[in-house]
Amino acid sequence: MRNVLAIAQKELRSYFSSPMAYVIIGFFLLPFGVFFYLYLQAFVQQSLQMAQAGGSININQQVIRYVLQNASVIILFIMPMITMRTYSEEKRSGTIELLLTSPISDVEIILGKFFGALGLYGAMLAVTLCYMAILFVYGSPEWRPLVAGYLGLLLMGGTFLSIGLLISSTTSNQIVAGVVTFVVFLLLWIIGWFADSAGPTLGPITSYLSITEHFDDFSKGIIDTKHVIYYLSFITFGLFLTAKSVDTERWRG
Amino acid sequence: MLKRIFGLLGWLGVALVFAAVAIRFLKPEWQQYYNALAIAGLVCTLLYILSQWREIGQSFSGRQTRYGSLAAASVIIVVAILAAINYLSTRHNRRWDLTGSKQFSLSDQTKKVLADLKSPVHVQVFARSDDFQRYRDRLDQYTYQSKQLSVEYIDPEKRPGVAQQLGVTTLGTVVFEYQSRNEKSTSDSEQDLTNALVKVITGRTPKVYFTSGHGEKEAGNTDRLGYSSITGALSSNNFKVDKLVLAQQNGVPDDADVVVIAGPQTDFLTGEIDALKKYLAKGGKLLVMVDPIVKENEPQPAQLEGLLKDWDIAAGHDIVVDASGMGRLIGADASIPVAASYPSHPITEKFNLLTAYPLARSMTPIEGGVNGHTAQRLVETSRQSWGETDLKSVLGGKPELDPAKDKAGPVAIASAVSGAAAGAAADANGDKKAETRLVAFGDSDFPANGFLGVQGNRDLFLNTVNWLAQQENLIAIRPRDPEDRRITLTADQQRRIFYLTVLIVPGLVLLAGVQTWWRRRR
């Protein structure tokens, strides 16, 4: 466990000592800010109209829910940038040999890299909390659905990270790793579209596989064990395959 | 060479997936194209990955092959374990609704209904794909509460067959199927859905009696003027149909939900009319269809007319003639008036199909009301129609509008009236007062076998019986609105938020990036 933390820390430090982390977070915040502002503006407009008409409108369901759902799509585009260098870089520069022969086990290295990337992702989400703080300054959103939403984002991001880590471990070319990761994410996202036309047996399975589909309930403010287990098992599977992939490196020579 | 082809395939897959995503957002209606593109992209990418694996496989030899198959076996085992865990977790999940108003939770009444569910209920939602989410938000809670419930989402534009089979005509219909019975709801509110569920489970079958003994149309008759098709439609809408001979029975049976008088050839006796009056006073529901008198010197059914008059409806001694030529659309002449638009009434709500009435008389509400009842026009013919009182001219084929005697169009062919039941001692608990409902048509042929081919005839008849049977809600559930949490901002505050979210925060982060880059360069 200590080794895991040490590697995670090393990874995090290397992210933030290069411009990479700032570029990634900055490029995430730009569209996030635009979505946030547009939804908030529409909501304020509606608040004014409803002031005369009466009826109830809720900032959690009409702003935060949609902003988080859009964030889940932006993440899809940003994640490959975080994971593409994790293993490819080591392979290209040859430091992978050092890692493979070091006394630290593969699993510890993988977990370290995973938690390092998750730390960067967490920092990214932490910055978006500033945006949510604006809502608390001017209004009074419910905080509990918001917690559910961020828990969902964290789990979904972890799933993306584990897949990215796996793909990065298969190639020594960062660009190839990035592009392949991105396409795989896209496929896992769009697979949900087929659900409605795929028929009664295949439909539920395809929609179950779609990563973003499971985030819907979180964004509404619902925590459901089945979604949590889905994400956790996906993460486990991604990390397990990464371990296998790194292992082949050893006996393939 | 082969390697380069596979390399190209990989890039092609990437391009195809991008194209699919682009089309999905720019032209969402081209669904078949982006589906095909996405599948092609998937195939290309898979081929590329497989080719990489082949390379790996080639480098296997001896000891490595053994390692390889070991690794493959362990992967399969892990996949199987995870699949099993996920399968179980979807069956035994727990849900916590963290919203303040418990907006995504069901009321206790619904929960109780679902908990008592012993055998499977299949739910089919017919809506446009874009609207599925709205129904999912609601129905996911139902499936969470009861494993007996399964939901299927169907877009009738893509799968029209299923919708037709179940007789679904409007988008946004939810069909509950339970033990080969089914019940429809056209709203997504918890109240309507739960009521449809309760109805389909309890299987309440309202009873419709057709009077007999005056030469009426017969329910089981398969002739052109028989009612066999429409009674079949009634049974498939959960109605029970039976015959009623008033002269032999001591009044209308207690289990009657609706009594139908379908085109009697002779008038009713005074005793029979009294029985009907008593039935109506108790909150009875009556559908009267009286054809015009065509033969000369045949008396008008005075008793029946008197009954209708008590309820503010005047049966005209005429034949409605329609010169608009609209009937020619369905191959009918002037003696078959047609209607295409309807005055507002619950029966004809959202109804806009063409209906046709072979040889009809007018059924008009009497101005000012009678006995405190006010009838409403239900079906009107076109402006170019009139109620012809010179019956011979209609049969001769040359009817002319005589402003002095004839009723100018648009003519009401059907009218409906409802009112609190006068003689009903308020129901056992006195909470809901019984209501009398009466509908009168000036024609009994429109729901007959030979005329059900006309688009709307069947639906209008079913709508009418449904309204009469008062298929109303059994459970009242207050809709759960989200808590009211709004924000008001001045224009100035909005501008400041804009700068902060879109420019300042991302800008600061990027600046920090530039700074680290600068520091490292030195």
Short mmCIF file of N, CA and C in Angstrom, two decimals, chain A residues 132-212:
data_model
loop_
_atom_site.label_atom_id
_atom_site.label_comp_id
_atom_site.label_asym_id
_atom_site.label_seq_id
_atom_site.Cartn_x
_atom_site.Cartn_y
_atom_site.Cartn_z
N MET A 132 -19.95 25.27 -8.78
CA MET A 132 -21.15 24.94 -8.00
C MET A 132 -21.29 25.91 -6.82
N ALA A 133 -20.14 26.35 -6.30
CA ALA A 133 -20.18 27.29 -5.18
C ALA A 133 -20.93 28.56 -5.57
N ILE A 134 -20.80 28.96 -6.83
CA ILE A 134 -21.53 30.15 -7.30
C ILE A 134 -23.03 29.97 -7.07
N LEU A 135 -23.52 28.76 -7.37
CA LEU A 135 -24.95 28.49 -7.20
C LEU A 135 -25.35 28.62 -5.73
N PHE A 136 -24.44 28.19 -4.84
CA PHE A 136 -24.76 28.27 -3.42
C PHE A 136 -24.72 29.71 -2.92
N VAL A 137 -23.92 30.55 -3.59
CA VAL A 137 -23.86 31.96 -3.20
C VAL A 137 -25.17 32.66 -3.54
N TYR A 138 -25.69 32.38 -4.76
CA TYR A 138 -26.86 33.13 -5.21
C TYR A 138 -28.19 32.42 -4.96
N GLY A 139 -28.14 31.14 -4.66
CA GLY A 139 -29.39 30.40 -4.43
C GLY A 139 -29.15 29.36 -3.36
N SER A 140 -30.06 28.39 -3.25
CA SER A 140 -29.84 27.33 -2.27
C SER A 140 -30.14 25.98 -2.89
N PRO A 141 -29.22 25.47 -3.69
CA PRO A 141 -29.42 24.12 -4.26
C PRO A 141 -29.39 23.07 -3.14
N GLU A 142 -29.95 21.90 -3.43
CA GLU A 142 -29.84 20.81 -2.47
C GLU A 142 -28.44 20.23 -2.62
N TRP A 143 -27.79 19.95 -1.49
CA TRP A 143 -26.42 19.46 -1.62
C TRP A 143 -26.34 17.95 -1.78
N ARG A 144 -27.38 17.24 -1.31
CA ARG A 144 -27.26 15.77 -1.37
C ARG A 144 -27.30 15.20 -2.79
N PRO A 145 -28.21 15.68 -3.67
CA PRO A 145 -28.14 15.19 -5.05
C PRO A 145 -26.81 15.56 -5.71
N LEU A 146 -26.25 16.67 -5.31
CA LEU A 146 -24.97 17.12 -5.87
C LEU A 146 -23.86 16.12 -5.50
N VAL A 147 -23.90 15.65 -4.26
CA VAL A 147 -22.91 14.66 -3.82
C VAL A 147 -23.05 13.39 -4.67
N ALA A 148 -24.31 12.97 -4.90
CA ALA A 148 -24.54 11.78 -5.72
C ALA A 148 -23.95 11.99 -7.11
N GLY A 149 -24.16 13.19 -7.68
CA GLY A 149 -23.66 13.48 -9.01
C GLY A 149 -22.14 13.38 -9.08
N TYR A 150 -21.47 13.94 -8.07
CA TYR A 150 -20.00 13.90 -8.11
C TYR A 150 -19.47 12.51 -7.84
N LEU A 151 -20.16 11.75 -7.00
CA LEU A 151 -19.77 10.36 -6.80
C LEU A 151 -19.83 9.62 -8.14
N GLY A 152 -20.93 9.87 -8.89
CA GLY A 152 -21.08 9.24 -10.20
C GLY A 152 -19.96 9.64 -11.14
N LEU A 153 -19.63 10.94 -11.15
CA LEU A 153 -18.55 11.41 -12.04
C LEU A 153 -17.24 10.72 -11.70
N LEU A 154 -16.99 10.59 -10.41
CA LEU A 154 -15.73 9.98 -9.97
C LEU A 154 -15.66 8.52 -10.43
N LEU A 155 -16.78 7.79 -10.23
CA LEU A 155 -16.80 6.38 -10.63
C LEU A 155 -16.66 6.23 -12.14
N MET A 156 -17.39 7.07 -12.87
CA MET A 156 -17.35 6.97 -14.32
C MET A 156 -15.95 7.31 -14.82
N GLY A 157 -15.36 8.36 -14.25
CA GLY A 157 -14.01 8.73 -14.65
C GLY A 157 -13.03 7.60 -14.36
N GLY A 158 -13.18 6.95 -13.22
CA GLY A 158 -12.32 5.83 -12.88
C GLY A 158 -12.41 4.73 -13.93
N THR A 159 -13.64 4.47 -14.40
CA THR A 159 -13.83 3.47 -15.44
C THR A 159 -13.06 3.84 -16.71
N PHE A 160 -13.21 5.08 -17.12
CA PHE A 160 -12.49 5.54 -18.31
C PHE A 160 -10.98 5.40 -18.10
N LEU A 161 -10.52 5.78 -16.91
CA LEU A 161 -9.08 5.73 -16.64
C LEU A 161 -8.54 4.31 -16.74
N SER A 162 -9.30 3.34 -16.20
CA SER A 162 -8.78 1.97 -16.21
C SER A 162 -8.68 1.46 -17.65
N ILE A 163 -9.64 1.85 -18.49
CA ILE A 163 -9.56 1.42 -19.90
C ILE A 163 -8.39 2.11 -20.59
N GLY A 164 -8.22 3.39 -20.31
CA GLY A 164 -7.13 4.15 -20.91
C GLY A 164 -5.78 3.57 -20.52
N LEU A 165 -5.68 3.17 -19.26
CA LEU A 165 -4.44 2.59 -18.75
C LEU A 165 -4.12 1.31 -19.52
N LEU A 166 -5.17 0.50 -19.74
CA LEU A 166 -5.00 -0.76 -20.46
C LEU A 166 -4.47 -0.50 -21.87
N ILE A 167 -5.10 0.44 -22.57
CA ILE A 167 -4.71 0.69 -23.96
C ILE A 167 -3.30 1.27 -24.02
N SER A 168 -2.99 2.11 -23.06
CA SER A 168 -1.66 2.71 -23.03
C SER A 168 -0.59 1.64 -22.83
N SER A 169 -0.95 0.58 -22.10
CA SER A 169 0.04 -0.46 -21.80
C SER A 169 0.32 -1.35 -23.00
N THR A 170 -0.49 -1.23 -24.06
CA THR A 170 -0.30 -2.12 -25.20
C THR A 170 0.59 -1.52 -26.28
N THR A 171 0.88 -0.22 -26.20
CA THR A 171 1.64 0.39 -27.28
C THR A 171 2.69 1.34 -26.73
N SER A 172 3.75 1.56 -27.53
CA SER A 172 4.79 2.48 -27.08
C SER A 172 4.62 3.85 -27.73
N ASN A 173 3.55 3.98 -28.52
CA ASN A 173 3.32 5.26 -29.19
C ASN A 173 2.18 6.00 -28.51
N GLN A 174 2.51 7.17 -27.93
CA GLN A 174 1.51 7.94 -27.19
C GLN A 174 0.31 8.32 -28.03
N ILE A 175 0.59 8.75 -29.27
CA ILE A 175 -0.49 9.23 -30.14
C ILE A 175 -1.46 8.09 -30.45
N VAL A 176 -0.88 6.93 -30.80
CA VAL A 176 -1.73 5.77 -31.07
C VAL A 176 -2.56 5.44 -29.82
N ALA A 177 -1.93 5.46 -28.67
CA ALA A 177 -2.65 5.17 -27.43
C ALA A 177 -3.81 6.15 -27.25
N GLY A 178 -3.53 7.44 -27.49
CA GLY A 178 -4.57 8.45 -27.30
C GLY A 178 -5.74 8.24 -28.24
N VAL A 179 -5.42 8.04 -29.53
CA VAL A 179 -6.49 7.92 -30.52
C VAL A 179 -7.32 6.65 -30.28
N VAL A 180 -6.63 5.53 -30.05
CA VAL A 180 -7.37 4.28 -29.83
C VAL A 180 -8.24 4.41 -28.59
N THR A 181 -7.70 4.99 -27.53
CA THR A 181 -8.48 5.18 -26.31
C THR A 181 -9.74 5.99 -26.60
N PHE A 182 -9.54 7.06 -27.35
CA PHE A 182 -10.66 7.93 -27.67
C PHE A 182 -11.75 7.17 -28.43
N VAL A 183 -11.31 6.39 -29.43
CA VAL A 183 -12.31 5.66 -30.23
C VAL A 183 -13.03 4.62 -29.38
N VAL A 184 -12.29 3.96 -28.51
CA VAL A 184 -12.95 2.97 -27.64
C VAL A 184 -13.97 3.65 -26.74
N PHE A 185 -13.62 4.81 -26.20
CA PHE A 185 -14.58 5.57 -25.36
C PHE A 185 -15.82 5.92 -26.16
N LEU A 186 -15.57 6.42 -27.39
CA LEU A 186 -16.71 6.79 -28.23
C LEU A 186 -17.62 5.59 -28.45
N LEU A 187 -17.00 4.44 -28.75
CA LEU A 187 -17.80 3.25 -29.00
C LEU A 187 -18.61 2.86 -27.76
N LEU A 188 -17.96 2.96 -26.61
CA LEU A 188 -18.67 2.59 -25.38
C LEU A 188 -19.79 3.58 -25.08
N TRP A 189 -19.64 4.77 -25.62
CA TRP A 189 -20.68 5.79 -25.41
C TRP A 189 -21.84 5.55 -26.37
N ILE A 190 -21.51 5.37 -27.67
CA ILE A 190 -22.59 5.30 -28.67
C ILE A 190 -23.27 3.93 -28.67
N ILE A 191 -22.70 2.97 -28.01
CA ILE A 191 -23.31 1.64 -28.01
C ILE A 191 -24.73 1.72 -27.44
N GLY A 192 -24.96 2.72 -26.59
CA GLY A 192 -26.29 2.90 -26.01
C GLY A 192 -27.35 3.26 -27.04
N TRP A 193 -26.91 3.88 -28.15
CA TRP A 193 -27.89 4.27 -29.17
C TRP A 193 -28.57 3.07 -29.80
N PHE A 194 -27.81 1.96 -29.85
CA PHE A 194 -28.38 0.80 -30.53
C PHE A 194 -29.41 0.10 -29.68
N ALA A 195 -29.37 0.41 -28.40
CA ALA A 195 -30.20 -0.35 -27.45
C ALA A 195 -31.66 -0.40 -27.90
N ASP A 196 -32.18 0.74 -28.38
CA ASP A 196 -33.60 0.80 -28.69
C ASP A 196 -33.96 0.02 -29.95
N SER A 197 -32.96 -0.13 -30.85
CA SER A 197 -33.27 -0.81 -32.10
C SER A 197 -32.70 -2.23 -32.12
N ALA A 198 -32.08 -2.64 -31.02
CA ALA A 198 -31.37 -3.92 -31.05
C ALA A 198 -32.26 -5.10 -30.68
N GLY A 199 -33.52 -4.86 -30.39
CA GLY A 199 -34.38 -6.00 -30.06
C GLY A 199 -34.43 -6.27 -28.57
N PRO A 200 -35.37 -7.12 -28.16
CA PRO A 200 -35.64 -7.28 -26.73
C PRO A 200 -34.54 -7.99 -25.95
N THR A 201 -33.74 -8.87 -26.58
CA THR A 201 -32.71 -9.55 -25.78
C THR A 201 -31.40 -8.79 -25.80
N LEU A 202 -31.00 -8.33 -27.01
CA LEU A 202 -29.71 -7.67 -27.13
C LEU A 202 -29.78 -6.23 -26.61
N GLY A 203 -30.97 -5.62 -26.71
CA GLY A 203 -31.13 -4.22 -26.33
C GLY A 203 -30.68 -3.92 -24.91
N PRO A 204 -31.24 -4.62 -23.92
CA PRO A 204 -30.85 -4.33 -22.53
C PRO A 204 -29.36 -4.54 -22.30
N ILE A 205 -28.76 -5.53 -22.99
CA ILE A 205 -27.33 -5.79 -22.78
C ILE A 205 -26.50 -4.63 -23.32
N THR A 206 -26.82 -4.17 -24.53
CA THR A 206 -26.03 -3.07 -25.09
C THR A 206 -26.21 -1.81 -24.25
N SER A 207 -27.42 -1.54 -23.81
CA SER A 207 -27.60 -0.32 -23.02
C SER A 207 -26.92 -0.48 -21.66
N TYR A 208 -26.81 -1.72 -21.18
CA TYR A 208 -26.13 -1.94 -19.91
C TYR A 208 -24.63 -1.67 -20.05
N LEU A 209 -24.08 -1.99 -21.24
CA LEU A 209 -22.64 -1.80 -21.44
C LEU A 209 -22.26 -0.34 -21.58
N SER A 210 -23.19 0.49 -22.03
CA SER A 210 -22.87 1.89 -22.27
C SER A 210 -22.50 2.60 -20.96
N ILE A 211 -21.28 3.12 -20.92
CA ILE A 211 -20.77 3.69 -19.67
C ILE A 211 -21.56 4.90 -19.22
N THR A 212 -21.92 5.77 -20.16
CA THR A 212 -22.59 7.02 -19.78
C THR A 212 -24.02 6.79 -19.32
#
